[in-house]
PDB file of N, CA and C in Angstrom:
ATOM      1  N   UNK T   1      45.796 101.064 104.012  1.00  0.00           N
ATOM      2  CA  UNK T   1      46.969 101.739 104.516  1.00  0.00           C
ATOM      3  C   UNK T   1      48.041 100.695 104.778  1.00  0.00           C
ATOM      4  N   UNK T   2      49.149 100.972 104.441  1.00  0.00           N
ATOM      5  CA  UNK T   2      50.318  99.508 104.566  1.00  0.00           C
ATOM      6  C   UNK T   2      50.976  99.924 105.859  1.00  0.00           C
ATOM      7  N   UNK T   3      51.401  99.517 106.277  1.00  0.00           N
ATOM      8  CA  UNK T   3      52.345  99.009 107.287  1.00  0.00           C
ATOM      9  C   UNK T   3      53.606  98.562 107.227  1.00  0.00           C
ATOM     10  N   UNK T   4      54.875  98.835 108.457  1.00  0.00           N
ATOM     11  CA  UNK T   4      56.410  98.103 108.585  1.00  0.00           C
ATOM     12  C   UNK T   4      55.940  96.714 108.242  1.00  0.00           C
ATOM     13  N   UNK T   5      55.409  96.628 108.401  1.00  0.00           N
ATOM     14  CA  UNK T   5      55.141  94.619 108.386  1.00  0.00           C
ATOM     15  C   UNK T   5      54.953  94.233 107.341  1.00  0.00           C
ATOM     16  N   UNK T   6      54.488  94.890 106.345  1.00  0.00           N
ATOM     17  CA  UNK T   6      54.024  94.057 104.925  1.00  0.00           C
ATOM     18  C   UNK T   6      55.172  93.391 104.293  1.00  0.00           C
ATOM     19  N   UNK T   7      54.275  92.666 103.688  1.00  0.00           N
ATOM     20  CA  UNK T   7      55.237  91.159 102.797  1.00  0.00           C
ATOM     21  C   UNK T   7      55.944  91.835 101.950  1.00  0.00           C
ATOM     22  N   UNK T   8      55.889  92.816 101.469  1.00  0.00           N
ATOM     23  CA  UNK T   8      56.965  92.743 100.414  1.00  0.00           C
ATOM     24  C   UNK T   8      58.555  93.423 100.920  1.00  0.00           C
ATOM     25  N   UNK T   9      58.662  93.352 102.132  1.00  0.00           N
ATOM     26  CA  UNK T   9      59.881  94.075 102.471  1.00  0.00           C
ATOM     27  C   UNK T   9      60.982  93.200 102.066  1.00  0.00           C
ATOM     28  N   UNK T  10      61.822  93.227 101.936  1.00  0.00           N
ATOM     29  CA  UNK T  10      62.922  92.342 101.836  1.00  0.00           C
ATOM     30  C   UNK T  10      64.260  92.751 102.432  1.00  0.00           C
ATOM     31  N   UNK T  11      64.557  91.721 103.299  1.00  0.00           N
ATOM     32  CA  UNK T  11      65.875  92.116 104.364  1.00  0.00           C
ATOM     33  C   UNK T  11      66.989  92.392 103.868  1.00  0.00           C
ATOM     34  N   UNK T  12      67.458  93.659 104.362  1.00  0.00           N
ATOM     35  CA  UNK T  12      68.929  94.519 103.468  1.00  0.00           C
ATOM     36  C   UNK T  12      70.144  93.043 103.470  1.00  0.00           C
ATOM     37  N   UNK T  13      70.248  91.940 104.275  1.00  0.00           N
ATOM     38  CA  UNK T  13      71.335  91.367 104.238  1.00  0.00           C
ATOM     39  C   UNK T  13      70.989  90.677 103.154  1.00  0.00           C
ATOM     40  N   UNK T  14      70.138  90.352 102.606  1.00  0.00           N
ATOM     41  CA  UNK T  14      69.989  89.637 101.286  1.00  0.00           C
ATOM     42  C   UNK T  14      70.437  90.252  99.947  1.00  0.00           C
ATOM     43  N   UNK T  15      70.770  91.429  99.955  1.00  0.00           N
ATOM     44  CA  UNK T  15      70.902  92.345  98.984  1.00  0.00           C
ATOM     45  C   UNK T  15      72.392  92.506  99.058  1.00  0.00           C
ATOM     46  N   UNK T  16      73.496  92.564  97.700  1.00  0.00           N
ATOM     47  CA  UNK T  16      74.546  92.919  98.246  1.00  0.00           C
ATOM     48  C   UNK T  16      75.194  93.992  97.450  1.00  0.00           C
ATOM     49  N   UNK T  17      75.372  94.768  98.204  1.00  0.00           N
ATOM     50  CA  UNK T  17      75.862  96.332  97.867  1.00  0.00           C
ATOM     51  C   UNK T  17      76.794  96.056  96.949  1.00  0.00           C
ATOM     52  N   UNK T  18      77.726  94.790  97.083  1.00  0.00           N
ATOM     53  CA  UNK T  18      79.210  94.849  96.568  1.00  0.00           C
ATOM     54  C   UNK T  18      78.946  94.555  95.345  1.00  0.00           C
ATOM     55  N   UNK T  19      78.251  93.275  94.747  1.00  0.00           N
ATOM     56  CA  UNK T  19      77.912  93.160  92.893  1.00  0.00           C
ATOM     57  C   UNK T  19      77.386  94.887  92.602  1.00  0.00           C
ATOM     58  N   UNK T  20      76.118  95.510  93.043  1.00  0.00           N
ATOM     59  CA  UNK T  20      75.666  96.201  92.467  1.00  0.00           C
ATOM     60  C   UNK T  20      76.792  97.003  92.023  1.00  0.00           C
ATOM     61  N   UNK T  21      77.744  97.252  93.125  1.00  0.00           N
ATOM     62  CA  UNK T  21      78.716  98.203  93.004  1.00  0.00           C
ATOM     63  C   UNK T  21      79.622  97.981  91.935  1.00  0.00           C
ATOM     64  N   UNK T  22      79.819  96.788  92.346  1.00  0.00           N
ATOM     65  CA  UNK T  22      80.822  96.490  90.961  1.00  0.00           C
ATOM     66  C   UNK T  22      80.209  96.942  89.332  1.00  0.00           C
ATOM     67  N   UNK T  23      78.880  96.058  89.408  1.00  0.00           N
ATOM     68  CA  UNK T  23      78.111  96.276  88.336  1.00  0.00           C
ATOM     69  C   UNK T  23      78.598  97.590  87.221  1.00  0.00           C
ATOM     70  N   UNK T  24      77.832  98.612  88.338  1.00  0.00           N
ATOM     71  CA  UNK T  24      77.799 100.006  87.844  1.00  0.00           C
ATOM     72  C   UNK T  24      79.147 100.390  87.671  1.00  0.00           C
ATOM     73  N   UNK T  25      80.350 100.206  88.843  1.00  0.00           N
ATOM     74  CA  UNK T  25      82.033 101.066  88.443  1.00  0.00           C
ATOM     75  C   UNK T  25      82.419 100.239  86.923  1.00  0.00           C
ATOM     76  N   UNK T  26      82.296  98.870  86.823  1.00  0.00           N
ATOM     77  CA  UNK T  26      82.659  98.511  85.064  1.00  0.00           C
ATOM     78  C   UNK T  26      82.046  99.196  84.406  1.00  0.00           C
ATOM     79  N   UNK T  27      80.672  99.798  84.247  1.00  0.00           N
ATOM     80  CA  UNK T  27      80.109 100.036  83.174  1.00  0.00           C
ATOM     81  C   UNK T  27      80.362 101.283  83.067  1.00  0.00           C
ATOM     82  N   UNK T  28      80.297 101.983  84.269  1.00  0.00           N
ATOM     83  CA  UNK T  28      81.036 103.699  84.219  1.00  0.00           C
ATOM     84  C   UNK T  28      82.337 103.484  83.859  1.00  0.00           C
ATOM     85  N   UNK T  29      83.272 102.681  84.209  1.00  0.00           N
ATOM     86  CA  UNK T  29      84.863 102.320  83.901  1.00  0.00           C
ATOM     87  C   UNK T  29      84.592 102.524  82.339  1.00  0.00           C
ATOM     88  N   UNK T  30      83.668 101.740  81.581  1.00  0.00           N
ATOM     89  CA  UNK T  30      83.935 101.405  80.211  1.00  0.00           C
ATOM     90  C   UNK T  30      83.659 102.779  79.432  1.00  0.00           C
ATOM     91  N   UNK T  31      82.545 103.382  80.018  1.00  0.00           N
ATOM     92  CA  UNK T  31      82.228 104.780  79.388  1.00  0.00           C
ATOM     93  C   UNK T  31      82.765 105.824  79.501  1.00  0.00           C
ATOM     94  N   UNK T  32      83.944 105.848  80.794  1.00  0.00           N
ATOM     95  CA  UNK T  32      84.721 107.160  81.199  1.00  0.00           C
ATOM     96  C   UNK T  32      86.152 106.165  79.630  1.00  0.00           C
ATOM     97  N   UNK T  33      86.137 105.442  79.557  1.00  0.00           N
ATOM     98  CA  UNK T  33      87.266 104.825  78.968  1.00  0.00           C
ATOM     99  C   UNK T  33      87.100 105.231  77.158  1.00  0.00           C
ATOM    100  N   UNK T  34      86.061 105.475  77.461  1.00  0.00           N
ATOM    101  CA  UNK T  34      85.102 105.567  75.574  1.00  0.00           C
ATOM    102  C   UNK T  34      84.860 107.256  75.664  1.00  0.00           C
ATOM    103  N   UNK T  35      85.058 107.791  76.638  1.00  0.00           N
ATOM    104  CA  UNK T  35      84.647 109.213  76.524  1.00  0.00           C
ATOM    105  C   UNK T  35      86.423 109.260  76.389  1.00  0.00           C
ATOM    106  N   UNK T  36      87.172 109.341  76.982  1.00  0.00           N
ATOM    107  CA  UNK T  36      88.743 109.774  76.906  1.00  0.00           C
ATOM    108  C   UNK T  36      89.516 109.082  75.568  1.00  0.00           C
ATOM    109  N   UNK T  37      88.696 107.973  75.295  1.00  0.00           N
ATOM    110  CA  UNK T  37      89.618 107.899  73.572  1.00  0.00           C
ATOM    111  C   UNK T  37      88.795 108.799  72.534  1.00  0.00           C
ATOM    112  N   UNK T  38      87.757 108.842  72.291  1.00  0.00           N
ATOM    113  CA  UNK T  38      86.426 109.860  71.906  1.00  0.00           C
ATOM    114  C   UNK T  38      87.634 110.873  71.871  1.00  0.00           C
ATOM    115  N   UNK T  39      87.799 111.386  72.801  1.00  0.00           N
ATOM    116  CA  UNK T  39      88.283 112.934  73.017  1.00  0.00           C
ATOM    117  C   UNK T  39      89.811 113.073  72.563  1.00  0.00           C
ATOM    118  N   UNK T  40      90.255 111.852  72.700  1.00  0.00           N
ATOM    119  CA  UNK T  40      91.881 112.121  72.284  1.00  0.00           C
ATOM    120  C   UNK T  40      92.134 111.499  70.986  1.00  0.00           C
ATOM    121  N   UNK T  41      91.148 111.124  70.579  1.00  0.00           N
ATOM    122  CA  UNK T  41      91.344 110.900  69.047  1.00  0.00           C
ATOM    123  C   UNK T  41      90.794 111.536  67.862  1.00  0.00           C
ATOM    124  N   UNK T  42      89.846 112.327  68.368  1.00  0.00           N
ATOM    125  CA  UNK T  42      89.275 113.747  67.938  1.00  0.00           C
ATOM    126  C   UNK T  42      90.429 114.467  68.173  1.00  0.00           C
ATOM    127  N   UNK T  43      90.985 114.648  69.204  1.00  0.00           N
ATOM    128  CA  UNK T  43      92.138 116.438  68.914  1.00  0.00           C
ATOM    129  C   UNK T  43      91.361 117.084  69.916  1.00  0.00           C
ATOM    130  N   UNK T  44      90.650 116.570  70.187  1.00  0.00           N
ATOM    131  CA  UNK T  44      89.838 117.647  71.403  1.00  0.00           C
ATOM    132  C   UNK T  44      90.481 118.128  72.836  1.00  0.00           C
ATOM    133  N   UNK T  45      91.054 116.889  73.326  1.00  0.00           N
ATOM    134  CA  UNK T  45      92.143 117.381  74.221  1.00  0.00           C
ATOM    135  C   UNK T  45      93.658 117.988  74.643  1.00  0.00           C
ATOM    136  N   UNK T  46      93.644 118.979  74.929  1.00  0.00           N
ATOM    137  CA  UNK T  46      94.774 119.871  75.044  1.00  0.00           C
ATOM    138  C   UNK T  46      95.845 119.192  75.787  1.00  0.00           C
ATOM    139  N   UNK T  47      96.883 118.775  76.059  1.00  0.00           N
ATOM    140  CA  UNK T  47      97.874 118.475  77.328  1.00  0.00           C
ATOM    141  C   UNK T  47      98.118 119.762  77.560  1.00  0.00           C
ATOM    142  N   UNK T  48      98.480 120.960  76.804  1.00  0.00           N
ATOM    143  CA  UNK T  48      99.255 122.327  77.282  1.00  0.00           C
ATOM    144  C   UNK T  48      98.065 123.081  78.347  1.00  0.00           C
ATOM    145  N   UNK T  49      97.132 122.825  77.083  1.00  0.00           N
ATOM    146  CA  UNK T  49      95.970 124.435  78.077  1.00  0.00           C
ATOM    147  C   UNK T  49      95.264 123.846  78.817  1.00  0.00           C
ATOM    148  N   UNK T  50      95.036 123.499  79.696  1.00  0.00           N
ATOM    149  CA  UNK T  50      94.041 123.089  80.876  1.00  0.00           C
ATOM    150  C   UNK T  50      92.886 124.009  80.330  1.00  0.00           C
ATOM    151  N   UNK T  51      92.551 124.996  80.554  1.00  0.00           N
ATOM    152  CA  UNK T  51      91.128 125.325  79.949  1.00  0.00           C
ATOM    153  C   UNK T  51      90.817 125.614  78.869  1.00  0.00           C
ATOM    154  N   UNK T  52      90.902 124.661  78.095  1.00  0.00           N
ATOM    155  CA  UNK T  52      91.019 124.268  76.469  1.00  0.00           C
ATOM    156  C   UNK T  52      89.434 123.905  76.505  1.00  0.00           C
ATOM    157  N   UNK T  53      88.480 124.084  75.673  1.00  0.00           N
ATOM    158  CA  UNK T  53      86.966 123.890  75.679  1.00  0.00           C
ATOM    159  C   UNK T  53      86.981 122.271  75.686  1.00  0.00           C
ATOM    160  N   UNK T  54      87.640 121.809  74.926  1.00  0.00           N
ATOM    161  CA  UNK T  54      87.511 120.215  75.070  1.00  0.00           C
ATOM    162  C   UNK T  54      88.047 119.656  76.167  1.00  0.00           C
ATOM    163  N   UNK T  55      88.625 120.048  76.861  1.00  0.00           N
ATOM    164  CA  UNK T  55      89.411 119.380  78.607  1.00  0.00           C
ATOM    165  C   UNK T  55      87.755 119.933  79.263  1.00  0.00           C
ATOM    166  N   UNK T  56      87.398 120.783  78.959  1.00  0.00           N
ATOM    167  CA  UNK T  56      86.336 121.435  79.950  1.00  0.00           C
ATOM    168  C   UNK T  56      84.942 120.380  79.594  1.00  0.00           C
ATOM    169  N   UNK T  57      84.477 119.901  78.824  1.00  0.00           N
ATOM    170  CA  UNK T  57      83.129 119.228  78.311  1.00  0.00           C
ATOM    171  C   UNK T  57      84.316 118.075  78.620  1.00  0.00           C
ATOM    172  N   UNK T  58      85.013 117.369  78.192  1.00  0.00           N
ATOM    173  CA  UNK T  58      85.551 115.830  78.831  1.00  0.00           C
ATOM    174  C   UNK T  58      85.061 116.054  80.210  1.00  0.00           C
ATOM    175  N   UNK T  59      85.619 116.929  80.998  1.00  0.00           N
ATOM    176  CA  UNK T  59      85.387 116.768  82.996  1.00  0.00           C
ATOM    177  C   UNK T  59      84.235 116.959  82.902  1.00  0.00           C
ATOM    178  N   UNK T  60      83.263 117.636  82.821  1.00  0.00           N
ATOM    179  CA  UNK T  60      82.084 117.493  83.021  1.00  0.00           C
ATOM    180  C   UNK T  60      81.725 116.245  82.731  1.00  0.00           C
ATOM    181  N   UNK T  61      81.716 115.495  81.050  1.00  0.00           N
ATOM    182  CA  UNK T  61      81.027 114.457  80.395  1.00  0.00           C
ATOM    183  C   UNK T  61      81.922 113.344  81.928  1.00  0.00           C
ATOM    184  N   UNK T  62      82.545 113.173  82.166  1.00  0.00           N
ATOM    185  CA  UNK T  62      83.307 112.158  83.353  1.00  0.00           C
ATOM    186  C   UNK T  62      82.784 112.228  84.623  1.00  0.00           C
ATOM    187  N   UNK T  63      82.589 113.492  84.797  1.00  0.00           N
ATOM    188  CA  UNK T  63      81.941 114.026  86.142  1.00  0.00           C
ATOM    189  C   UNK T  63      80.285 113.292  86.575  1.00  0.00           C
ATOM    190  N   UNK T  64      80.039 113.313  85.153  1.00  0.00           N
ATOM    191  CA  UNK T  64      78.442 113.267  85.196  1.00  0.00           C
ATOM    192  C   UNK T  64      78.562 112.089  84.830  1.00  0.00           C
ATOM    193  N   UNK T  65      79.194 110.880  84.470  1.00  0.00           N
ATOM    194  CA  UNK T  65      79.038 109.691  84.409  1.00  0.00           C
ATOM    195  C   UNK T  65      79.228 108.883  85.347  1.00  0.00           C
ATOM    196  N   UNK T  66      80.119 109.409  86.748  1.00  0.00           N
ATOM    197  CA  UNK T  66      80.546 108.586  87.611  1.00  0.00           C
ATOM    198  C   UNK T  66      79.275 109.401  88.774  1.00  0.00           C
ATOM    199  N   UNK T  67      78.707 110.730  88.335  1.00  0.00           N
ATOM    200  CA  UNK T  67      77.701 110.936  89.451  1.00  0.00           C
ATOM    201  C   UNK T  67      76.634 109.881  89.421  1.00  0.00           C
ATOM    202  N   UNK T  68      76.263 109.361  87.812  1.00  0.00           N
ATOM    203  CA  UNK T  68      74.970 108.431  87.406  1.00  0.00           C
ATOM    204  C   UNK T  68      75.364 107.264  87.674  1.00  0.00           C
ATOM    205  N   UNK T  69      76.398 106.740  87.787  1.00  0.00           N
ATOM    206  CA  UNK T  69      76.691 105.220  88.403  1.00  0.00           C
ATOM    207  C   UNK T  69      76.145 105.427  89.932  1.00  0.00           C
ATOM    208  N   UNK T  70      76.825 106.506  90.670  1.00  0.00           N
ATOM    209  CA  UNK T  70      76.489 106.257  91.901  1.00  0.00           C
ATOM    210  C   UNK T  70      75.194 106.736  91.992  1.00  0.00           C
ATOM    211  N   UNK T  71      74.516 107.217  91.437  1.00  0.00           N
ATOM    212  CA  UNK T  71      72.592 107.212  91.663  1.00  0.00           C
ATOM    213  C   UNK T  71      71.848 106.012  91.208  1.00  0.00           C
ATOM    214  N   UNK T  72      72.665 105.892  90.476  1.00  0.00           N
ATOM    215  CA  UNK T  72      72.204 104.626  89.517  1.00  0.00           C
ATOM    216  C   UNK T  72      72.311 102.870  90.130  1.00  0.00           C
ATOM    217  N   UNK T  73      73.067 103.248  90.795  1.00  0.00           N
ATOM    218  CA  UNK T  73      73.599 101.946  91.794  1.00  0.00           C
ATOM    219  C   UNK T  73      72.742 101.872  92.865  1.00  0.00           C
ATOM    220  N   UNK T  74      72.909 103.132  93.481  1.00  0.00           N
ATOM    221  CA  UNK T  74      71.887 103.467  95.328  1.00  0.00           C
ATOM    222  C   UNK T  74      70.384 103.186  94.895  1.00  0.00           C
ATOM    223  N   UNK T  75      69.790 104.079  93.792  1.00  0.00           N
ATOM    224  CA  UNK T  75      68.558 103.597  93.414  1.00  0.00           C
ATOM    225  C   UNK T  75      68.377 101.893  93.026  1.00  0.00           C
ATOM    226  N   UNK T  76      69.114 100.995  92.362  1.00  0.00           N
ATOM    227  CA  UNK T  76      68.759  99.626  92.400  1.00  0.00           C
ATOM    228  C   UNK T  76      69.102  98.941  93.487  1.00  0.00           C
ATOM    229  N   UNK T  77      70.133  99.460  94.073  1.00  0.00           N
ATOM    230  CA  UNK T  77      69.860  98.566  95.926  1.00  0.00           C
ATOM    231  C   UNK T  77      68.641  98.930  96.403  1.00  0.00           C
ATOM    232  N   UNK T  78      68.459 100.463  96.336  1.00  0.00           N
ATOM    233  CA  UNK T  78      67.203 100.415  97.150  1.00  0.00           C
ATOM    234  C   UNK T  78      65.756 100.183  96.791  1.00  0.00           C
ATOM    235  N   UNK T  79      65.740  99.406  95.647  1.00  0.00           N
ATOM    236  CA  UNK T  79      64.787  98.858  94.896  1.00  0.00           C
ATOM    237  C   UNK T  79      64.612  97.756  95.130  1.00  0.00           C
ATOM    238  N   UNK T  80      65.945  96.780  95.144  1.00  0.00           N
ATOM    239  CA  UNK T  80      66.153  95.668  95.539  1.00  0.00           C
ATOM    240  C   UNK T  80      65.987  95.478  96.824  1.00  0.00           C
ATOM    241  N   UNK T  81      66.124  96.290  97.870  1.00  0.00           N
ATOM    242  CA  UNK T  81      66.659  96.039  99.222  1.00  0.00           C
ATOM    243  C   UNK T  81      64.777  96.551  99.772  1.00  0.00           C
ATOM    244  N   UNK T  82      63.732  96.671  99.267  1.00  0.00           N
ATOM    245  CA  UNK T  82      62.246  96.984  99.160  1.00  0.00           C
ATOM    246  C   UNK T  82      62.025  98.660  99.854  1.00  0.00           C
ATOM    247  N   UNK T  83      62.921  99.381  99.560  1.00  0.00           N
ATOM    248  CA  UNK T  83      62.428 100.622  99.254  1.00  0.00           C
ATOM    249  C   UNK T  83      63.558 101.446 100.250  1.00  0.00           C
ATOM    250  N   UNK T  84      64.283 101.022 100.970  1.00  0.00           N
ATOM    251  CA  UNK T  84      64.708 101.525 102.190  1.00  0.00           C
ATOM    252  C   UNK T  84      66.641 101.606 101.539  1.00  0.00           C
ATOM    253  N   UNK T  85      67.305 103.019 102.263  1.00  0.00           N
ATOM    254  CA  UNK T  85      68.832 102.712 101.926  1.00  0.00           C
ATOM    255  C   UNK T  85      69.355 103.223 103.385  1.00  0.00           C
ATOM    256  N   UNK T  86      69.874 102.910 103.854  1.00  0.00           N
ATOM    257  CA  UNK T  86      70.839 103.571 105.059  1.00  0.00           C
ATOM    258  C   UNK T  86      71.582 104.217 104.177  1.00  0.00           C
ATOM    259  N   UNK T  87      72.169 105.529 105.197  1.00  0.00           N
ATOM    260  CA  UNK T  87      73.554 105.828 104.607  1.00  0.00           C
ATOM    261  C   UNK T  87      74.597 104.721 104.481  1.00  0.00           C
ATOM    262  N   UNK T  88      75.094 104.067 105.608  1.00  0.00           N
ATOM    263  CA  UNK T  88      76.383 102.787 105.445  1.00  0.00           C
ATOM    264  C   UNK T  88      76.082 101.773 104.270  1.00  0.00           C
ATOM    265  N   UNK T  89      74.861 101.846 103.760  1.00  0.00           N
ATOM    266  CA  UNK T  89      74.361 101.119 102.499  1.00  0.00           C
ATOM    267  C   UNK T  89      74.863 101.695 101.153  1.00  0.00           C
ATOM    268  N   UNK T  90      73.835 103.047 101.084  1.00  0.00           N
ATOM    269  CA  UNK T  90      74.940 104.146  99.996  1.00  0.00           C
ATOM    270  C   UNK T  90      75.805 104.322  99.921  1.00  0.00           C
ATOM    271  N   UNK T  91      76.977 104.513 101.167  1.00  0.00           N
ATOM    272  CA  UNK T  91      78.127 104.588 101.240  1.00  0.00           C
ATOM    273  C   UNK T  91      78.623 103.324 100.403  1.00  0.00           C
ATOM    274  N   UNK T  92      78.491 102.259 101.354  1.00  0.00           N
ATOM    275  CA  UNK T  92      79.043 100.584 100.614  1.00  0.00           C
ATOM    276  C   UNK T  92      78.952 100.639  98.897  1.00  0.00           C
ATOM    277  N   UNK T  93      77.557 100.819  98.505  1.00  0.00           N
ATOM    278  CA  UNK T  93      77.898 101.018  97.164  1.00  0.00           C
ATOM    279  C   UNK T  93      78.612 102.104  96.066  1.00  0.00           C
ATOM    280  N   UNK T  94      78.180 102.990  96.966  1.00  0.00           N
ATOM    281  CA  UNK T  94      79.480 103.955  96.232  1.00  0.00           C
ATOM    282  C   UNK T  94      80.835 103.950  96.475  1.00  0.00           C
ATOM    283  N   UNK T  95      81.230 103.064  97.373  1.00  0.00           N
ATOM    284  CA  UNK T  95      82.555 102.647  97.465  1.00  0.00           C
ATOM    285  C   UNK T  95      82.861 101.551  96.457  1.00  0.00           C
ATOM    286  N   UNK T  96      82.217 100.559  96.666  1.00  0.00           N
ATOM    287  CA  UNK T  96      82.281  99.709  95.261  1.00  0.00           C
ATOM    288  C   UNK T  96      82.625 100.304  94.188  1.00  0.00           C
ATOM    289  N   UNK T  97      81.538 100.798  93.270  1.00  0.00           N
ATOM    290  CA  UNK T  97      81.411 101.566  92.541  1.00  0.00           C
ATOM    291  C   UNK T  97      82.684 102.681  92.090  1.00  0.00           C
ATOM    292  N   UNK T  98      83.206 103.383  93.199  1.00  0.00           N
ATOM    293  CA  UNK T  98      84.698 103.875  93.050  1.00  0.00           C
ATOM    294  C   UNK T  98      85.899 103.446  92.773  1.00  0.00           C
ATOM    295  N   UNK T  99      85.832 102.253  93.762  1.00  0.00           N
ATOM    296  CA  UNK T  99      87.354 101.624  93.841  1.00  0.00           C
ATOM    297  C   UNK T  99      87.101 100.469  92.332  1.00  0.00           C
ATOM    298  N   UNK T 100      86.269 100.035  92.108  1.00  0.00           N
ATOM    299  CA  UNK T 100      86.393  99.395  90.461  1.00  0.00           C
ATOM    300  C   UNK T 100      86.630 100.440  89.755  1.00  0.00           C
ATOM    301  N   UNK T 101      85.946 101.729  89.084  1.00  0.00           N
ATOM    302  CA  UNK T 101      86.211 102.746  88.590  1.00  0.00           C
ATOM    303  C   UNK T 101      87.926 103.185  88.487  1.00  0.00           C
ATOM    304  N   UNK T 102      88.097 103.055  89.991  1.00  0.00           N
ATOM    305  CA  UNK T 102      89.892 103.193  89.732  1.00  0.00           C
ATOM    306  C   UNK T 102      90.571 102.717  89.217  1.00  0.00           C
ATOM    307  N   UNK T 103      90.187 100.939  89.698  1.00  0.00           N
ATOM    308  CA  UNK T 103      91.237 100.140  89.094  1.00  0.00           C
ATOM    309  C   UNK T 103      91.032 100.037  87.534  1.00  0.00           C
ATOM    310  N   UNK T 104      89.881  99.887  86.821  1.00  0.00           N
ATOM    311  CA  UNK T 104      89.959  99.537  86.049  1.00  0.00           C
ATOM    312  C   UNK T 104      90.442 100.616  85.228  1.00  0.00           C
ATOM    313  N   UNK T 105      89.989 102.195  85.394  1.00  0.00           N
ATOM    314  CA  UNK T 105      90.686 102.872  84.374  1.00  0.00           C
ATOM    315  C   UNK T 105      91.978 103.426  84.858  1.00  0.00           C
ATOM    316  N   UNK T 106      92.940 103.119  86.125  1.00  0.00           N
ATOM    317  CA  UNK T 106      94.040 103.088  86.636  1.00  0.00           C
ATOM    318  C   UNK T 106      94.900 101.638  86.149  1.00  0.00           C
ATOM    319  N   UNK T 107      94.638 100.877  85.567  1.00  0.00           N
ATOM    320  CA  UNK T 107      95.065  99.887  84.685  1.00  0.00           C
ATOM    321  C   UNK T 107      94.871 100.714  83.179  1.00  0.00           C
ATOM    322  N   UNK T 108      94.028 100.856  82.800  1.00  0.00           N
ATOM    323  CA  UNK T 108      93.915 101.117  81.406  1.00  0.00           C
ATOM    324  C   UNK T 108      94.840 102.676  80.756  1.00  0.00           C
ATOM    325  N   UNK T 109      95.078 103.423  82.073  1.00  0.00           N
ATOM    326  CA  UNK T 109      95.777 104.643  81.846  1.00  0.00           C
ATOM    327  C   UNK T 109      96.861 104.406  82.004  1.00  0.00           C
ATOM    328  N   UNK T 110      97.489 103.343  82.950  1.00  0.00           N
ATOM    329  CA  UNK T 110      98.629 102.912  82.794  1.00  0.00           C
ATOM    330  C   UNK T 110      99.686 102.322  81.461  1.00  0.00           C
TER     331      UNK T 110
END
């Protein structure tokens, strides 16, 4: 039966929310960036009709890429961090994770 005490815990300050975070918002940055030329160089996206079938599968396909960064991020801290996440932990990395996401495709939309 294991115990709080066992060796393999590893202390959350050793772990840092902020790379992971970053990690994951570039790589979601690059794929929300590859899904929106994908779509506007196909013809798939409407500017007039907002519920144009291709505006509708883009938000989803975007939706669901920036949900998997942030699962995707919380699960390797808390892999890294030996099994345990606070919320202010999840939070930290999904803040990461966001504010790169912005900038980088808030530069690139610019």
């Amino acid at each position: 039966m294991s115990t709080l005490d066992s060796s393999n815990f590893v202390e959350p300050t050793n772990v840092s929310a902020r790379s992971i975070g970053i990690r994951y918002g570039a790589i979601a940055s690059l794929l929300l960036i590859a899904i929106g030329l994908l779509f506007h160089v196909t013809g798939m996206t409407s500017y007039t009709n907002q519920l144009n079938p291709g505006n509708i599968i883009s938000s989803v396909l975007t939706y669901a890429v920036m949900i998997g960064a942030y699962v995707m991020g919380m699960k390797q801290y808390r892999s890294e961090a030996g099994g345990y996440l606070t919320f202010g932990q999840g939070f930290n990395v999904g803040f990461w994770s966001s504010l790169i996401m912005a900038v980088i495709t808030g530069v690139w939309t610019y």
